[in-house]
C-alpha cells in the first residue's frame, strides 16, 4: 500500500484547554471546522502549536480519537513523534487506525548529537513497527527546538529505502534555502512553516505550507496557494505573520483564535499566557484590523 500524498494550506491548529488543563474538545472541533471552511486543505493536529509535547501519550491519544470522530480524517495529519520509539509507534498506529491522512514525526530529540545512521535506524524501526498500519510519514524538521536537523542526504536515503512510507517533511527551520534543497529530492514533498513561501511554491517545488499563523487568516493563504493573489495579499500575509511572531507564538495564536473565548487563552507550562498590556493591545489591534478587512 502506498501512502497518499497531501498538499496545500495546512493550519497547525492549537489545542484549547480548560482551567484544569483538560482539552475542550468542542472548541477544538469548532475551530478546526472553521479553518477548513475558510480555505485550509488540511489541519495539522498535535504539533508544536497544539502543545503536543506538553501532553501525556494518553491525552494525545484521546484528542486524536476525538478529532477523528468530529472531523474528516482525510483532511488531517497528526504529530506522533516522541523521544521514545514505542510511544511513537503506538501513536502512529493509532493515527492510521483512526483514518488520518498522514503522521508528522519529530526526530528522537533527547539524545544529541546523533549521526544520520542513528536517525536512519530509528526511522527504520518506526517503519517496521507500523508495517501493518502503513500511514504516510512526514519528517518534522525543527532544529531550534529539537537540536537535530535532518540532512538532505538522510531524507533522500529514507525516501529511497521506504518510498511507500516516507512522503516528505515539514520544515520549521525558517531556512528556505534548506527547504529548497529538500524539495529537490525526487518524490519528497516539503512544507515550509511560513505561508508567505506559498507565493513561490510552484517555482520552489513546495507542496504547500504548515503554519501556525494560518489559523488567523486562512483565506489569504489559500489565495496565495491557488495563484489567485496579488502583491497586496502577499504583503498582508507577511505583515500578519511578522506582527504575530513579535510575541510568543503559541499564546499569541491562541489569543487571536479565541477572541472573547477564555478557554483559548489557556496554555500548558512551560508556555505562559500573554499578560503584558502592550502585547495584548498589539494583538487586539491585529484582531480589529482583520475584522475591518473581512
Coordinates of C-alpha atoms in Angstrom, one line a residue:
X1 CA 0.0 0.0 0.0
X2 CA 1.4 3.4 -1.0
X3 CA 0.7 6.3 1.4
X4 CA -1.4 9.1 0.0
X5 CA 0.3 12.4 -0.8
X6 CA -1.1 15.5 0.6
X7 CA -0.6 19.2 -0.2
X8 CA -1.8 22.7 0.1
X9 CA -2.5 25.0 3.0
X10 CA -2.3 23.3 6.4
X11 CA -3.1 25.0 9.6
X12 CA -1.0 23.9 12.6
X13 CA -4.0 24.1 14.9
X14 CA -3.8 25.0 18.6
X15 CA -5.4 23.0 21.4
X16 CA -7.8 24.7 23.8
X17 CA -7.6 23.9 27.5
X18 CA -9.9 24.4 30.4
X19 CA -8.6 25.9 33.6
X20 CA -7.9 22.4 35.0
X21 CA -5.8 21.6 31.9
X22 CA -8.3 19.2 30.1
X23 CA -8.9 19.6 26.4
X24 CA -12.0 21.5 25.4
X25 CA -13.0 19.2 22.5
X26 CA -16.0 21.2 21.4
X27 CA -13.9 24.4 21.0
X28 CA -11.2 22.4 19.2
X29 CA -13.7 20.9 16.7
X30 CA -15.3 24.3 16.1
X31 CA -12.0 25.9 15.2
X32 CA -11.0 23.0 13.0
X33 CA -14.2 23.2 11.1
X34 CA -13.8 27.0 10.6
X35 CA -10.2 26.6 9.3
X36 CA -11.4 24.0 6.7
X37 CA -14.3 26.1 5.7
X38 CA -12.1 29.2 5.3
X39 CA -9.7 27.7 2.8
X40 CA -7.4 25.2 4.6
X41 CA -6.8 22.0 2.8
X42 CA -5.8 20.1 5.9
X43 CA -5.2 20.5 9.6
X44 CA -2.1 19.6 11.5
X45 CA -3.2 18.2 14.8
X46 CA -1.0 17.9 17.9
X47 CA 2.1 19.6 16.5
X48 CA 4.1 22.3 18.3
X49 CA 1.3 24.8 18.1
X50 CA -1.0 22.1 19.6
X51 CA 1.4 21.8 22.6
X52 CA 1.6 18.1 21.9
X53 CA 4.8 17.7 23.8
X54 CA 3.3 19.1 27.0
X55 CA 0.6 16.4 26.9
X56 CA 0.8 12.8 28.0
X57 CA 0.5 10.0 25.5
X58 CA -2.9 9.2 27.0
X59 CA -4.1 12.8 26.4
X60 CA -2.7 12.8 22.9
X61 CA -4.4 9.5 22.1
X62 CA -7.7 10.8 23.4
X63 CA -7.6 14.0 21.4
X64 CA -6.6 12.1 18.3
X65 CA -9.7 10.0 18.7
X66 CA -12.0 13.0 19.4
X67 CA -10.7 14.9 16.3
X68 CA -11.1 11.9 14.1
X69 CA -14.6 11.4 15.3
X70 CA -15.6 15.1 14.8
X71 CA -13.7 15.9 11.6
X72 CA -12.7 14.3 8.4
X73 CA -9.5 12.2 8.9
X74 CA -8.6 12.6 5.2
X75 CA -8.1 16.3 5.9
X76 CA -5.9 15.9 8.9
X77 CA -2.3 15.0 9.7
X78 CA -1.2 14.4 13.2
X79 CA 2.0 14.7 15.2
X80 CA 3.0 11.3 16.6
X81 CA 6.7 11.8 17.3
X82 CA 8.1 11.4 20.8
X83 CA 11.6 10.8 22.2
X84 CA 10.8 7.1 22.7
X85 CA 10.2 4.7 19.9
X86 CA 7.5 2.6 21.4
X87 CA 5.2 5.5 22.2
X88 CA 5.8 6.9 18.7
X89 CA 4.9 3.5 17.2
X90 CA 1.7 3.3 19.2
X91 CA 0.5 6.8 18.3
X92 CA 1.4 6.3 14.6
X93 CA -0.5 3.0 14.5
X94 CA -3.5 4.8 16.1
X95 CA -3.3 7.6 13.5
X96 CA -3.7 5.0 10.7
X97 CA -6.5 3.2 12.5
X98 CA -8.4 6.5 13.0
X99 CA -8.1 7.4 9.4
X100 CA -5.6 10.3 9.5
X101 CA -4.1 11.3 6.1
X102 CA -0.5 11.3 7.5
X103 CA 1.7 11.4 10.5
X104 CA 4.2 14.1 11.3
X105 CA 7.2 12.7 13.2
X106 CA 9.8 14.6 15.2
X107 CA 13.3 13.0 15.5
X108 CA 14.1 11.4 18.8
X109 CA 15.2 14.7 20.2
X110 CA 16.7 13.9 23.7
X111 CA 20.0 12.3 22.6
X112 CA 22.2 14.6 20.5
X113 CA 24.3 15.0 18.6
X114 CA 23.1 12.0 16.6
X115 CA 24.6 10.7 13.4
X116 CA 22.5 10.2 10.3
X117 CA 23.0 6.4 10.8
X118 CA 21.3 6.6 14.2
X119 CA 18.4 8.6 12.9
X120 CA 18.0 6.2 10.0
X121 CA 18.0 3.2 12.4
X122 CA 15.3 4.9 14.5
X123 CA 13.0 5.6 11.5
X124 CA 13.7 2.1 10.1
X125 CA 12.4 0.7 13.4
X126 CA 9.4 3.0 13.3
X127 CA 8.5 1.9 9.8
X128 CA 8.9 -1.8 10.7
X129 CA 6.8 -1.3 13.8
X130 CA 4.0 0.2 11.8
X131 CA 4.2 -2.0 8.8
X132 CA 0.6 -3.3 9.3
X133 CA -0.7 0.3 9.7
X134 CA 1.2 1.9 6.8
X135 CA 0.3 5.6 7.2
X136 CA 2.4 8.1 5.3
X137 CA 5.2 9.7 7.4
X138 CA 6.5 13.2 7.1
X139 CA 9.7 14.3 8.9
X140 CA 9.3 17.2 11.2
X141 CA 12.4 19.4 11.0
X142 CA 12.6 21.9 13.8
X143 CA 16.2 22.2 14.9
X144 CA 15.6 25.3 17.0
X145 CA 13.7 23.1 19.5
X146 CA 15.0 19.6 18.8
X147 CA 18.7 20.4 18.3
X148 CA 18.6 18.0 15.3
X149 CA 18.4 18.8 11.6
X150 CA 17.5 16.2 9.0
X151 CA 20.2 16.3 6.4
X152 CA 19.1 16.3 2.8
X153 CA 21.2 13.1 2.4
X154 CA 19.3 11.4 5.2
X155 CA 16.0 12.5 3.7
X156 CA 17.0 11.2 0.3
X157 CA 18.1 7.8 1.8
X158 CA 14.9 7.4 3.7
X159 CA 12.6 8.0 0.7
X160 CA 14.8 5.8 -1.4
X161 CA 14.6 3.0 1.0
X162 CA 11.0 3.4 2.1
X163 CA 9.2 5.1 -0.9
X164 CA 5.8 3.8 0.2
X165 CA 6.1 5.3 3.7
X166 CA 8.3 8.4 3.7
X167 CA 6.5 11.2 2.0
X168 CA 8.2 14.4 2.8
X169 CA 8.8 16.9 5.6
X170 CA 7.6 20.0 7.4
X171 CA 10.4 22.4 7.7
X172 CA 10.2 24.8 10.7
X173 CA 13.8 26.0 10.5
X174 CA 12.9 29.1 8.6
X175 CA 15.7 28.5 6.2
X176 CA 14.1 28.5 2.8
X177 CA 17.4 27.5 1.1
X178 CA 17.4 24.3 3.1
X179 CA 13.8 23.7 2.3
X180 CA 14.5 24.1 -1.4
X181 CA 17.3 21.5 -1.2
X182 CA 14.8 19.0 0.4
X183 CA 12.2 19.8 -2.3
X184 CA 14.7 18.9 -5.0
X185 CA 14.7 15.3 -3.7
X186 CA 12.5 13.3 -6.1
X187 CA 9.1 12.5 -4.7
X188 CA 9.8 14.3 -1.4
X189 CA 7.0 16.8 -0.5
X190 CA 8.2 19.8 1.5
X191 CA 6.0 22.1 3.6
X192 CA 7.7 25.3 4.9
X193 CA 6.3 26.7 8.1
X194 CA 5.8 30.3 6.7
X195 CA 2.8 30.8 4.5
X196 CA 4.5 33.6 2.6
X197 CA 6.5 30.8 0.9
X198 CA 3.3 29.9 -0.9
X199 CA 3.8 32.8 -3.3
X200 CA 6.8 31.0 -4.8
X201 CA 5.7 27.4 -4.1
X202 CA 5.5 26.3 -7.7
X203 CA 8.9 27.7 -8.6
X204 CA 10.4 26.2 -5.4
X205 CA 8.6 22.9 -5.8
X206 CA 7.0 23.2 -2.3
X207 CA 3.9 21.0 -1.6
X208 CA 2.3 23.8 0.4
X209 CA 2.8 25.1 3.9
X210 CA 2.1 24.0 7.5
X211 CA 1.8 27.1 9.6
X212 CA 0.6 28.3 13.0
X213 CA -0.4 31.7 11.7
X214 CA -2.6 30.3 9.0
X215 CA -5.1 29.8 11.9
X216 CA -5.8 33.6 11.8
X217 CA -6.4 34.3 8.1
X218 CA -6.7 31.0 6.1
X219 CA -8.4 32.7 3.1
X220 CA -5.3 34.8 2.2
X221 CA -3.0 31.8 2.3
X222 CA -5.5 29.8 0.2
X223 CA -5.4 32.6 -2.4
X224 CA -1.6 32.5 -2.4
X225 CA -1.6 28.7 -2.9
X226 CA -4.1 28.9 -5.7
X227 CA -2.3 31.7 -7.5
X228 CA -5.2 34.0 -7.1
X229 CA -3.5 36.7 -5.2
X230 CA -1.7 39.9 -5.9
X231 CA 1.2 41.7 -4.2
X232 CA -1.2 43.3 -1.7
X233 CA -2.3 39.8 -0.5
X234 CA 1.3 38.7 -0.1
X235 CA 2.2 41.8 1.8
X236 CA -0.8 41.3 4.1
X237 CA 0.2 37.7 4.8
X238 CA 3.8 38.6 5.5
X239 CA 2.8 41.6 7.7
X240 CA 0.4 39.5 9.7
X241 CA 2.9 36.7 10.3
X242 CA 5.5 39.2 11.4
X243 CA 3.1 41.0 13.7
X244 CA 2.1 37.8 15.4
X245 CA 5.6 36.4 15.6
X246 CA 6.7 39.5 17.5
X247 CA 5.0 37.8 20.5
X248 CA 5.4 34.3 22.0
X249 CA 3.9 32.4 19.0
X250 CA 1.7 29.8 20.7
X251 CA -0.1 32.0 23.2
X252 CA -0.4 34.8 20.6
X253 CA -2.1 32.5 18.1
X254 CA -4.4 31.1 20.7
X255 CA -5.3 34.6 21.9
X256 CA -6.3 35.6 18.3
X257 CA -8.1 32.4 17.6
X258 CA -10.2 32.8 20.8
X259 CA -11.0 36.5 21.0
X260 CA -13.8 36.6 23.6
X261 CA -13.5 32.9 24.5
X262 CA -11.4 32.4 27.7
X263 CA -10.7 28.7 27.0
X264 CA -8.3 29.7 24.2
X265 CA -6.2 31.8 26.5
X266 CA -5.0 28.9 28.5
X267 CA -1.6 27.3 27.7
X268 CA 0.3 24.5 29.3
X269 CA 3.5 25.1 31.2
X270 CA 6.2 25.9 30.3
X271 CA 4.3 28.2 28.0
X272 CA 2.7 31.2 29.6
X273 CA -0.3 33.4 28.9
X274 CA 0.4 36.8 27.3
X275 CA -0.2 39.2 30.1
X276 CA 1.7 42.4 29.2
X277 CA -0.7 45.2 28.4
X278 CA 1.4 46.3 25.4
X279 CA 1.3 42.9 23.8
X280 CA -2.4 42.5 24.5
X281 CA -3.1 45.9 22.9
X282 CA -1.0 45.0 19.9
X283 CA -2.9 41.7 19.4
X284 CA -6.2 43.5 19.8
X285 CA -5.1 45.8 17.1
X286 CA -4.4 42.9 14.8
X287 CA -7.8 41.4 15.5
X288 CA -9.5 44.7 14.8
X289 CA -7.7 45.2 11.5
X290 CA -8.6 41.7 10.4
X291 CA -12.3 42.3 11.4
X292 CA -12.4 45.5 9.4
X293 CA -10.8 43.9 6.4
X294 CA -13.0 40.9 6.4

